[in-house]
XYZ file of N, CA and C in Angstrom:
633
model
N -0.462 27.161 -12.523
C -0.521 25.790 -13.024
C -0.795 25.788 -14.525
N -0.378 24.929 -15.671
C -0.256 24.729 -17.028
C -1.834 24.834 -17.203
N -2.341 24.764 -18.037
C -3.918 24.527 -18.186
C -3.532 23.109 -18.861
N -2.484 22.376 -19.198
C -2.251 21.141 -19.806
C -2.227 19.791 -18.296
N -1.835 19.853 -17.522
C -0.958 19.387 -16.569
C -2.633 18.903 -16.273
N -3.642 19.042 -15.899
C -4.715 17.903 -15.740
C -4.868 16.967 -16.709
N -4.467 17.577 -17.818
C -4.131 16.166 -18.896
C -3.483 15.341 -19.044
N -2.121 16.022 -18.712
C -0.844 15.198 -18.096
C -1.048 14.137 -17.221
N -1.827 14.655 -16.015
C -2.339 13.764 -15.043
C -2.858 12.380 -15.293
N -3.936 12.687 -15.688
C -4.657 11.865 -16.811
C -4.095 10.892 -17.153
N -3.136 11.061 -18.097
C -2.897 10.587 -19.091
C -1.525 9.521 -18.184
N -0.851 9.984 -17.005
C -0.351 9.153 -16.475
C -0.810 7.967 -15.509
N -2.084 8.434 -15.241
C -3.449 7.815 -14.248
C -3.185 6.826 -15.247
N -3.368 6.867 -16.392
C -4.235 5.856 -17.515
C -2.664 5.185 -18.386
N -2.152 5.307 -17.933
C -0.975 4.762 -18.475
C -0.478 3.414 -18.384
N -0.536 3.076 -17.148
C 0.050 1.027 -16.948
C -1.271 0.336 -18.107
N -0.881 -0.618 -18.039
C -1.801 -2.179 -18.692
C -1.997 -2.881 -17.416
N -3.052 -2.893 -17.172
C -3.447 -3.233 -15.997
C -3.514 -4.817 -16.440
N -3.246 -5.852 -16.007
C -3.375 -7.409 -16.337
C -4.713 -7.622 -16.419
N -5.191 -8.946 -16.813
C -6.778 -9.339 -16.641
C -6.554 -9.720 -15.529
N -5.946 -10.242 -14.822
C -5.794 -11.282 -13.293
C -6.127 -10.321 -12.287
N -5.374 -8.888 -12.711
C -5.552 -8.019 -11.638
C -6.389 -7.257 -11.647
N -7.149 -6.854 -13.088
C -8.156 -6.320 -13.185
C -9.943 -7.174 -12.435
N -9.422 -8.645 -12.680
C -10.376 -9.399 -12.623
C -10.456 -9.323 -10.191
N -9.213 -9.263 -9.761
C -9.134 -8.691 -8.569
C -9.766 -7.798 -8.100
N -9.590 -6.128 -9.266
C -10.042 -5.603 -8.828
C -11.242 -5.147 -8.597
N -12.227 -5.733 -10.157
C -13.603 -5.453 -9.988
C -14.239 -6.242 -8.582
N -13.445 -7.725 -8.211
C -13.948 -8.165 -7.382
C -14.080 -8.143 -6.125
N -12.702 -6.855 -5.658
C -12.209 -6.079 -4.566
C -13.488 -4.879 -4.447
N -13.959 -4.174 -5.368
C -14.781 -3.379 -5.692
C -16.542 -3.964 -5.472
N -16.674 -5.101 -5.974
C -18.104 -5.608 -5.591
C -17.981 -6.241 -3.766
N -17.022 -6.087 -3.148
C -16.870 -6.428 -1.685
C -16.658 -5.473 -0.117
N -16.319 -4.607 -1.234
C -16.554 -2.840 -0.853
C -15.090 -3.259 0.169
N -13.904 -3.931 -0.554
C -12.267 -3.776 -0.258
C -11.386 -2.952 -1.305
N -11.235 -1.751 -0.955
C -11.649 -1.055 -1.692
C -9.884 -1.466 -2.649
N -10.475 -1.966 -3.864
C -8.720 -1.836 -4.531
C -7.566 -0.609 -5.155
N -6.737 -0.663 -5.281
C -5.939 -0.142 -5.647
C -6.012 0.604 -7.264
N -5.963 1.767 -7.177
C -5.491 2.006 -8.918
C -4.866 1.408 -9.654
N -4.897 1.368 -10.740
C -3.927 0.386 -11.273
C -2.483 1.589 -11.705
N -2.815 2.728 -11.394
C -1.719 3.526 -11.369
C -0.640 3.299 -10.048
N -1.467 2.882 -9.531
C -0.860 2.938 -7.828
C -0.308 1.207 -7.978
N -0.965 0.936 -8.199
C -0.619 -0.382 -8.661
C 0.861 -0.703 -8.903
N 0.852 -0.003 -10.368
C 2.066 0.235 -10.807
C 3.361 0.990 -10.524
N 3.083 1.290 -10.042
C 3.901 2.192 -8.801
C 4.767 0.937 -7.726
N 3.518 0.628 -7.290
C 4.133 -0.839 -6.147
C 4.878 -1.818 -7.163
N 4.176 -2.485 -8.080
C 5.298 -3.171 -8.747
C 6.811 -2.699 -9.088
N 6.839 -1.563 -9.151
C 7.837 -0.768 -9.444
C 9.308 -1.051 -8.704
N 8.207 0.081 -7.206
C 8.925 -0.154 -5.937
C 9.358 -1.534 -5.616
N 8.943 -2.741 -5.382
C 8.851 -4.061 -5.248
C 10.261 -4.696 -6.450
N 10.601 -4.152 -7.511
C 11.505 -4.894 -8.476
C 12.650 -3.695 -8.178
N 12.597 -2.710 -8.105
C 13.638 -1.890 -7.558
C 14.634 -2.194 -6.287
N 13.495 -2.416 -5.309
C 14.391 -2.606 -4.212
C 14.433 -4.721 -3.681
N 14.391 -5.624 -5.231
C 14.130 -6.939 -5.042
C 14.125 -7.565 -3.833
N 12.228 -7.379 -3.941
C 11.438 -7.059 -2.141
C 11.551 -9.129 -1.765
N 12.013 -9.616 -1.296
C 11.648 -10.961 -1.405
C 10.730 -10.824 0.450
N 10.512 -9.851 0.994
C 10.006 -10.277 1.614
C 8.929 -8.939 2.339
N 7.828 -9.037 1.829
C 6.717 -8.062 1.933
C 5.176 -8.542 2.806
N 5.034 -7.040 3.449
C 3.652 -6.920 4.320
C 2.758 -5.916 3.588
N 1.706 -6.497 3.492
C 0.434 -5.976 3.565
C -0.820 -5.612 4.314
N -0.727 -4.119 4.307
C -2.245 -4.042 5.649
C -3.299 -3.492 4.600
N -4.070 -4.901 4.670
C -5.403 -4.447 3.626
C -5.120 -5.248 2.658
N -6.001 -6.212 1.922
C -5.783 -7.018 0.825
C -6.304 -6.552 -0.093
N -7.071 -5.534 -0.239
C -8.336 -5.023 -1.635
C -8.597 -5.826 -2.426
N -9.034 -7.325 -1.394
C -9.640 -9.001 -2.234
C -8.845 -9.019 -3.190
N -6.990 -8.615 -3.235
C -5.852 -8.985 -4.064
C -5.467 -8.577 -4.593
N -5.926 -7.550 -4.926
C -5.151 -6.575 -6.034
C -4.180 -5.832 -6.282
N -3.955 -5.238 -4.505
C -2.369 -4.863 -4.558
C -1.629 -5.818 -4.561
N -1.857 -7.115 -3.796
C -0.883 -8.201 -4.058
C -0.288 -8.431 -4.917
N -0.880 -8.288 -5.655
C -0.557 -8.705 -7.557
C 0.118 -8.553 -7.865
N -0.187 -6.837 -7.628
C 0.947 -6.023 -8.281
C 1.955 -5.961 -7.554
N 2.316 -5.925 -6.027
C 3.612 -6.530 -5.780
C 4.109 -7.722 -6.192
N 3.271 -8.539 -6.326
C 3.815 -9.946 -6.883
C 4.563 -10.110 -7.879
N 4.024 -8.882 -8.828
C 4.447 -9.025 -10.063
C 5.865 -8.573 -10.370
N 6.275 -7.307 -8.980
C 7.484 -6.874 -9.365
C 8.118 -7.333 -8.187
N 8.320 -8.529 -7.348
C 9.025 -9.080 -6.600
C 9.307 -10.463 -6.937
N 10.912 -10.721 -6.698
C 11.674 -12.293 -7.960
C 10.780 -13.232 -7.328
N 10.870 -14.156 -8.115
C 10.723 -15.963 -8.008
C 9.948 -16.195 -6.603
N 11.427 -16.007 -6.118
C 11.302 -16.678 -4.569
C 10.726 -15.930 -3.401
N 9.891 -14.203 -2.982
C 9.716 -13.583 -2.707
C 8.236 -14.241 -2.506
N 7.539 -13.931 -1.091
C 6.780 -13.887 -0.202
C 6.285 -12.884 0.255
N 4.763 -13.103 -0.251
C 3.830 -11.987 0.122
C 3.247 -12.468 1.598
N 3.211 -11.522 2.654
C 2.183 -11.516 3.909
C 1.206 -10.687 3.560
N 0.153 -11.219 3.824
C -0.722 -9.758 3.139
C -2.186 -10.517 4.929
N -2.278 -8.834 5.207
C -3.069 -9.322 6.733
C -4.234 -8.005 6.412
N -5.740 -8.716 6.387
C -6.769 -8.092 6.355
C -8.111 -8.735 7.428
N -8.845 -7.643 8.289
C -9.385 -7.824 9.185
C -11.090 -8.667 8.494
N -11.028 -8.346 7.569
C -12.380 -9.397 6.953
C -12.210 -10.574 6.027
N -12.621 -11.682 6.937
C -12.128 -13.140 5.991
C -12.821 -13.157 4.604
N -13.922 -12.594 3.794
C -14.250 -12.698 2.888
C -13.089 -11.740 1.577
N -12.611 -10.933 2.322
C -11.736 -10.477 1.562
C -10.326 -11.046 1.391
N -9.932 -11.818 2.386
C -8.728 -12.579 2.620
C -9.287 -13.967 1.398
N -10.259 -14.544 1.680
C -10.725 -15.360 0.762
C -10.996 -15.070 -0.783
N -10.931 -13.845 -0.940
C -10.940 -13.357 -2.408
C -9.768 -13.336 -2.826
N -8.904 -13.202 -1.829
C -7.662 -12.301 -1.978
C -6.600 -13.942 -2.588
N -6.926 -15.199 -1.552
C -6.525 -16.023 -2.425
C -6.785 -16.843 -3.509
N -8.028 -16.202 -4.041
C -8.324 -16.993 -5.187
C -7.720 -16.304 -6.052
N -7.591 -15.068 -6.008
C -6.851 -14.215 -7.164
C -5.745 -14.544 -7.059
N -4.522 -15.027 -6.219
C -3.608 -15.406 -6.310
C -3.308 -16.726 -7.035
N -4.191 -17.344 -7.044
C -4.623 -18.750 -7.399
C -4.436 -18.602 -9.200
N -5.656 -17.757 -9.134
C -6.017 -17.476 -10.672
C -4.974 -16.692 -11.707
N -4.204 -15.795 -11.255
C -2.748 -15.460 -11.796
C -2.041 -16.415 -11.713
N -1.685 -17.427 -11.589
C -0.827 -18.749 -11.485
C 0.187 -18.931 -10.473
N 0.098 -17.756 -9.036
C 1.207 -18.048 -7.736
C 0.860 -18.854 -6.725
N 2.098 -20.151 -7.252
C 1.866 -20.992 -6.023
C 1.592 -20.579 -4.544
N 0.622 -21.542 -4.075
C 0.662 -21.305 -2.369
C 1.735 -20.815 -1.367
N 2.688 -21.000 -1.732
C 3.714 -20.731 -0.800
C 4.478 -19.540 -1.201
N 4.054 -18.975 -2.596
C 4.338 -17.266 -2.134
C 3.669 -16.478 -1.562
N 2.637 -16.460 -1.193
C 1.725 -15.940 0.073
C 1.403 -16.452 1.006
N 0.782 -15.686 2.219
C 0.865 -15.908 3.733
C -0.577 -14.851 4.319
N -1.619 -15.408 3.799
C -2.712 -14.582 4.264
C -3.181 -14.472 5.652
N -3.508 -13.839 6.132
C -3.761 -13.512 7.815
C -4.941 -12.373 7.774
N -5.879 -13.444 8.246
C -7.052 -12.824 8.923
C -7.322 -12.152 10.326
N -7.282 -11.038 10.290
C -7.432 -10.505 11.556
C -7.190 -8.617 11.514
N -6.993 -8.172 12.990
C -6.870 -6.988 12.755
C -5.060 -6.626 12.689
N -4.597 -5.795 12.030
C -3.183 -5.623 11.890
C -2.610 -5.048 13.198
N -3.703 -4.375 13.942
C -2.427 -3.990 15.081
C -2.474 -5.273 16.500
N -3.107 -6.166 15.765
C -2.749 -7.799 16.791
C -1.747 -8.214 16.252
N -1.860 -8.306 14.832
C -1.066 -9.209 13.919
C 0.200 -8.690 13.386
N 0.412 -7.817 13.472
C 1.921 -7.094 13.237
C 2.888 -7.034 14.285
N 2.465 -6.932 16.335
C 4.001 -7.119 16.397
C 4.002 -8.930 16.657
N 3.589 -9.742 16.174
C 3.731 -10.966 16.104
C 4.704 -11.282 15.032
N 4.984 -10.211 14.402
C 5.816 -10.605 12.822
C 7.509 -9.917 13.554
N 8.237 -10.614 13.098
C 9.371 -10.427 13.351
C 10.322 -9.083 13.085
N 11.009 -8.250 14.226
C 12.439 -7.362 13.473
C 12.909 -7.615 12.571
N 12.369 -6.559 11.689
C 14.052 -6.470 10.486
C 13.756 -7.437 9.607
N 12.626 -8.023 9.587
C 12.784 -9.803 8.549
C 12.058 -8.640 7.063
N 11.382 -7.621 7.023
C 10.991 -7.312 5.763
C 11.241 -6.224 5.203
N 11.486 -6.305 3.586
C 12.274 -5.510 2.750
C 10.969 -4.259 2.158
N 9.505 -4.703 2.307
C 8.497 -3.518 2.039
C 7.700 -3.552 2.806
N 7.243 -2.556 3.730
C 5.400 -2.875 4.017
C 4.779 -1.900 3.656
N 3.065 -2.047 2.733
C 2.380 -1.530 2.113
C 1.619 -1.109 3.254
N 0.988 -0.372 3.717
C 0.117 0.571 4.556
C -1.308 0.920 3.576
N -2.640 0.252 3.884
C -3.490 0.978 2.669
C -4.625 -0.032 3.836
N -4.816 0.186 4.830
C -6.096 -0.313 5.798
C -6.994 1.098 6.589
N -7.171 0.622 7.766
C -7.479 2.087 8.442
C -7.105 3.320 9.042
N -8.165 3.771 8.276
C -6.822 5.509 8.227
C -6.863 6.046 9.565
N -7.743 5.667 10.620
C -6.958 6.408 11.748
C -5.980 5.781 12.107
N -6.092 4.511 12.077
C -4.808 3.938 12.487
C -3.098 3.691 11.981
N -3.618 4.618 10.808
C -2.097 4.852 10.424
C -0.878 5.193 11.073
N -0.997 5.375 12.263
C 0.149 6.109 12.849
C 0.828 4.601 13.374
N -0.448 4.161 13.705
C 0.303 2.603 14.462
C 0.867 1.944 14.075
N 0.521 1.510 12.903
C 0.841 0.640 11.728
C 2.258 1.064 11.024
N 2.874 2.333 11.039
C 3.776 3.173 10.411
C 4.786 2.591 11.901
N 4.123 2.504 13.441
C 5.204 2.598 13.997
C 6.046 0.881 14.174
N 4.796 0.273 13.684
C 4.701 -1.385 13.608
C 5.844 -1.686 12.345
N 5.848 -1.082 11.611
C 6.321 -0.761 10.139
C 7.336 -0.741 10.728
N 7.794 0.401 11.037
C 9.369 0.656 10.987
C 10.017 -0.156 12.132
N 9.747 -1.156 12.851
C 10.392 -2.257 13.224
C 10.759 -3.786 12.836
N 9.391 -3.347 11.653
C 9.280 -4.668 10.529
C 10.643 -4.774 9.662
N 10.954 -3.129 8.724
C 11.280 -3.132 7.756
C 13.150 -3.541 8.414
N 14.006 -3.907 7.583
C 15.441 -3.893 7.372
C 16.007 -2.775 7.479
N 17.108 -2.462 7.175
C 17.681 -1.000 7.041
C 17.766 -1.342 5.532
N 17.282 0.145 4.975
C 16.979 -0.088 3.782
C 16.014 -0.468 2.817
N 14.780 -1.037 3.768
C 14.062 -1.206 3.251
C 12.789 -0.005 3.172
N 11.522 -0.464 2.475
C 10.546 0.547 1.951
C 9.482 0.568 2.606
N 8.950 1.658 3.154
C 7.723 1.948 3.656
C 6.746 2.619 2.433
N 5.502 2.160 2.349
C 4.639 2.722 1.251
C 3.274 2.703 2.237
N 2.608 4.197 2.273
C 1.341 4.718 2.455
C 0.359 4.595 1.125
N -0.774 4.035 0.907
C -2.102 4.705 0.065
C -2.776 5.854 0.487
N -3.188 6.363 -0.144
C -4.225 7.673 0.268
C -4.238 8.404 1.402
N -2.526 8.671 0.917
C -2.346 10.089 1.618
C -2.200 11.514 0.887
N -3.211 11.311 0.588
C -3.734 12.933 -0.222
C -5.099 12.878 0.638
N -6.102 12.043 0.738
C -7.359 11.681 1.041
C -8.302 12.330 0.167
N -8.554 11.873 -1.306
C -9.747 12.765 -1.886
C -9.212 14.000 -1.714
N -8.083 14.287 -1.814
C -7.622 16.107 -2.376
C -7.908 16.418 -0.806
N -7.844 16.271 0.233
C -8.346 17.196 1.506
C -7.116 17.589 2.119
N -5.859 16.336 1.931
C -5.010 17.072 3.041
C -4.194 17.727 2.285
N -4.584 18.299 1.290
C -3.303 19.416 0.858
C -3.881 21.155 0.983
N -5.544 20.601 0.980
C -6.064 21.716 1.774
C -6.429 22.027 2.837
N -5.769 23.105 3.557
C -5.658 23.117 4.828
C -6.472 23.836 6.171
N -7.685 23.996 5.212
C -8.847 24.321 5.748
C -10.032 23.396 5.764
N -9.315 21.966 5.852
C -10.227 20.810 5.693
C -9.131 20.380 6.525
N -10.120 20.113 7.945
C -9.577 19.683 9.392
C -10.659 18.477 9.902
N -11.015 17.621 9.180
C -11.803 16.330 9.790
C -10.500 15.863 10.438
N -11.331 14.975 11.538
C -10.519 13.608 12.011
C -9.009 12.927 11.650
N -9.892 12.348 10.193
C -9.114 11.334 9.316
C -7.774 12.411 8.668
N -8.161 13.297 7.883
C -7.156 14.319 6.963
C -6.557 14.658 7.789
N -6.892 15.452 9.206
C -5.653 15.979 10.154
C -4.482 14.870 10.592
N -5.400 13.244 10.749
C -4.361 12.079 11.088
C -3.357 12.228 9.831
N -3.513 11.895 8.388
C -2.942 11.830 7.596
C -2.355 13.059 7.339
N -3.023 13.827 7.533
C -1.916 15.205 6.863
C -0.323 15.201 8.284
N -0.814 14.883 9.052
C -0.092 15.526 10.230
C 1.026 14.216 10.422
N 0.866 12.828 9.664
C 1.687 11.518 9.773
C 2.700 11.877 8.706
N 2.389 12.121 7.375
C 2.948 12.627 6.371
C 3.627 13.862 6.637
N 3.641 14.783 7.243
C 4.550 15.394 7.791
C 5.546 14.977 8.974
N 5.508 14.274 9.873
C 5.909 13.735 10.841
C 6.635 12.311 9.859
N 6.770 11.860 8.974
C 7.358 11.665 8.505
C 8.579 11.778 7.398
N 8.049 12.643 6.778
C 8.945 14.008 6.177
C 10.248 14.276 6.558
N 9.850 14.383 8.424
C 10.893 15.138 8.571
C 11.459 14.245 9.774
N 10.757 12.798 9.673
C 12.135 12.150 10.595
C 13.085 11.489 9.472
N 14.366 11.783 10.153
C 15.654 11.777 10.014
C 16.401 10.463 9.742
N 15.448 9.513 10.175
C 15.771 8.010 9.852
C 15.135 7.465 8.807
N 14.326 8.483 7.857
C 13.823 8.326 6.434
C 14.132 9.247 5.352
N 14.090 8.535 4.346
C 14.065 9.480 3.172
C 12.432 8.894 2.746
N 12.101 10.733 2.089
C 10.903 10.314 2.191
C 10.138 11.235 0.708
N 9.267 10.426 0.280
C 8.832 11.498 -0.806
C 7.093 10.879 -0.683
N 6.071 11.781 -1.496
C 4.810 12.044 -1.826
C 4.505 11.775 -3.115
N 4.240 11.158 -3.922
C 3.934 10.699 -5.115
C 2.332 11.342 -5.374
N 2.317 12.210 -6.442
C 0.737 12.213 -6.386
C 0.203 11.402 -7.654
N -0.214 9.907 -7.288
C -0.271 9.304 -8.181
C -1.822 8.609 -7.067
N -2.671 8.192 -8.202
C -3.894 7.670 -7.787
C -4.768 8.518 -6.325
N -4.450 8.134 -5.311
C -4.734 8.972 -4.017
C -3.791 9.513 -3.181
N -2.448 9.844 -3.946
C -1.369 9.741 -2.984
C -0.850 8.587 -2.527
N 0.599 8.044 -2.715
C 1.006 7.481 -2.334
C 2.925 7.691 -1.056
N 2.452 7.885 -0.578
C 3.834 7.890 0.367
C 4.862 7.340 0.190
N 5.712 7.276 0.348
C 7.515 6.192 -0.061
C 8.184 6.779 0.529
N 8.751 5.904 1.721
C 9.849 6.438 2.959
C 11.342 4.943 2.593
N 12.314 5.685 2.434
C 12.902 4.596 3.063
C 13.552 4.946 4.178
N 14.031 3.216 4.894
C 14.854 3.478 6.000
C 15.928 3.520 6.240
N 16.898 4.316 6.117
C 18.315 4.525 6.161
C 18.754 3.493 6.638
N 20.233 3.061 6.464
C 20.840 2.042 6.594
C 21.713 2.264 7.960
């Protein structure tokens, strides 16, 4: 490895302009212990979101708004956020920050509850992203909830699938890292995704679904 390339790192960690709206999200995602998003990771989702012009996106986990944002920010006009988190104080944070960036009510769709009630209630095929960043054992469910959500073509995105550096080492076998290390492979290599690993903030996942 370079002896430069932790700087590199760095220096791409620290790279977006994080907004005040979303910054102001995230400290407040952070005093609620929902835990928010990097603003590297952040930027990343906005990315993804204006690339593949998401007009119609899920969220598991609100981090009291902060990833919202940043999808918000890179999905057009008319594009609709669902964003579904199991604690109403965070769902309630989550729309004031929407509020306070200036997006009308009717580009979001907040839902209080747990996601594996509230996801197969959501329709086949109606969405173009779903963000994955709630509970990590339950990732597998949520991934399988996912890929009946998404379109052909559309984007699947994992958070923190690296977990704190554990699942790339493979002599760190907790619970949680074996779920994630072992989903991230099992996704890899199904055949109805293209799929890549971003090591950006905690890992971020990006599958799409073949057409």
């Amino acid at each position: 490895m370079s002896t430069m390339r932790p700087t590199t790192w760095a220096y791409a960690e620290e790279f977006p302009t994080e907004p005040e709206a979303i910054e102001a999200a995230r400290r407040r995602g952070d005093e609620l212990g929902a835990t928010p998003v990097a603003p590297a990771v952040g930027a990343a989702l906005s990315v993804l979101a204006a690339a593949t012009a998401a007009r119609a996106v899920v969220e598991i986990g609100s981090g009291a708004g902060s990833s919202g944002l940043w999808l918000l920010r890179g999905m057009p006009r008319d594009g609709v956020l669902t964003t579904i988190d199991i604690e109403p104080e965070h769902q309630r944070a989550a729309k004031q920050a929407y509020a306070a960036a200036g997006y009308p009510p009717q580009r979001t769709r907040t839902i209080v509850g747990s996601a594996l009630a509230v996801l197969p209630r959501l329709a086949d095929r109606a969405y173009d992203l779903v963000l994955v960043d709630g509970h990590k054992p339950e990732y597998p469910a949520y991934v399988e909830q996912a890929l009946r959500l998404l379109r052909p073509g559309g984007t699947l995105v994992l958070d923190n699938m690296l977990w704190h550096d554990r699942v790339g080492d493979p002599a760190v076998r907790d619970e949680t890292t074996v779920v994630l290390r072992d989903l991230g492979k099992q996704l890899r290599d199904d055949e109805r995704l293209v799929t890549t690993l971003l090591p950006v903030g905690d890992g971020l996942l990006t599958a799409v679904l073949r057409g």
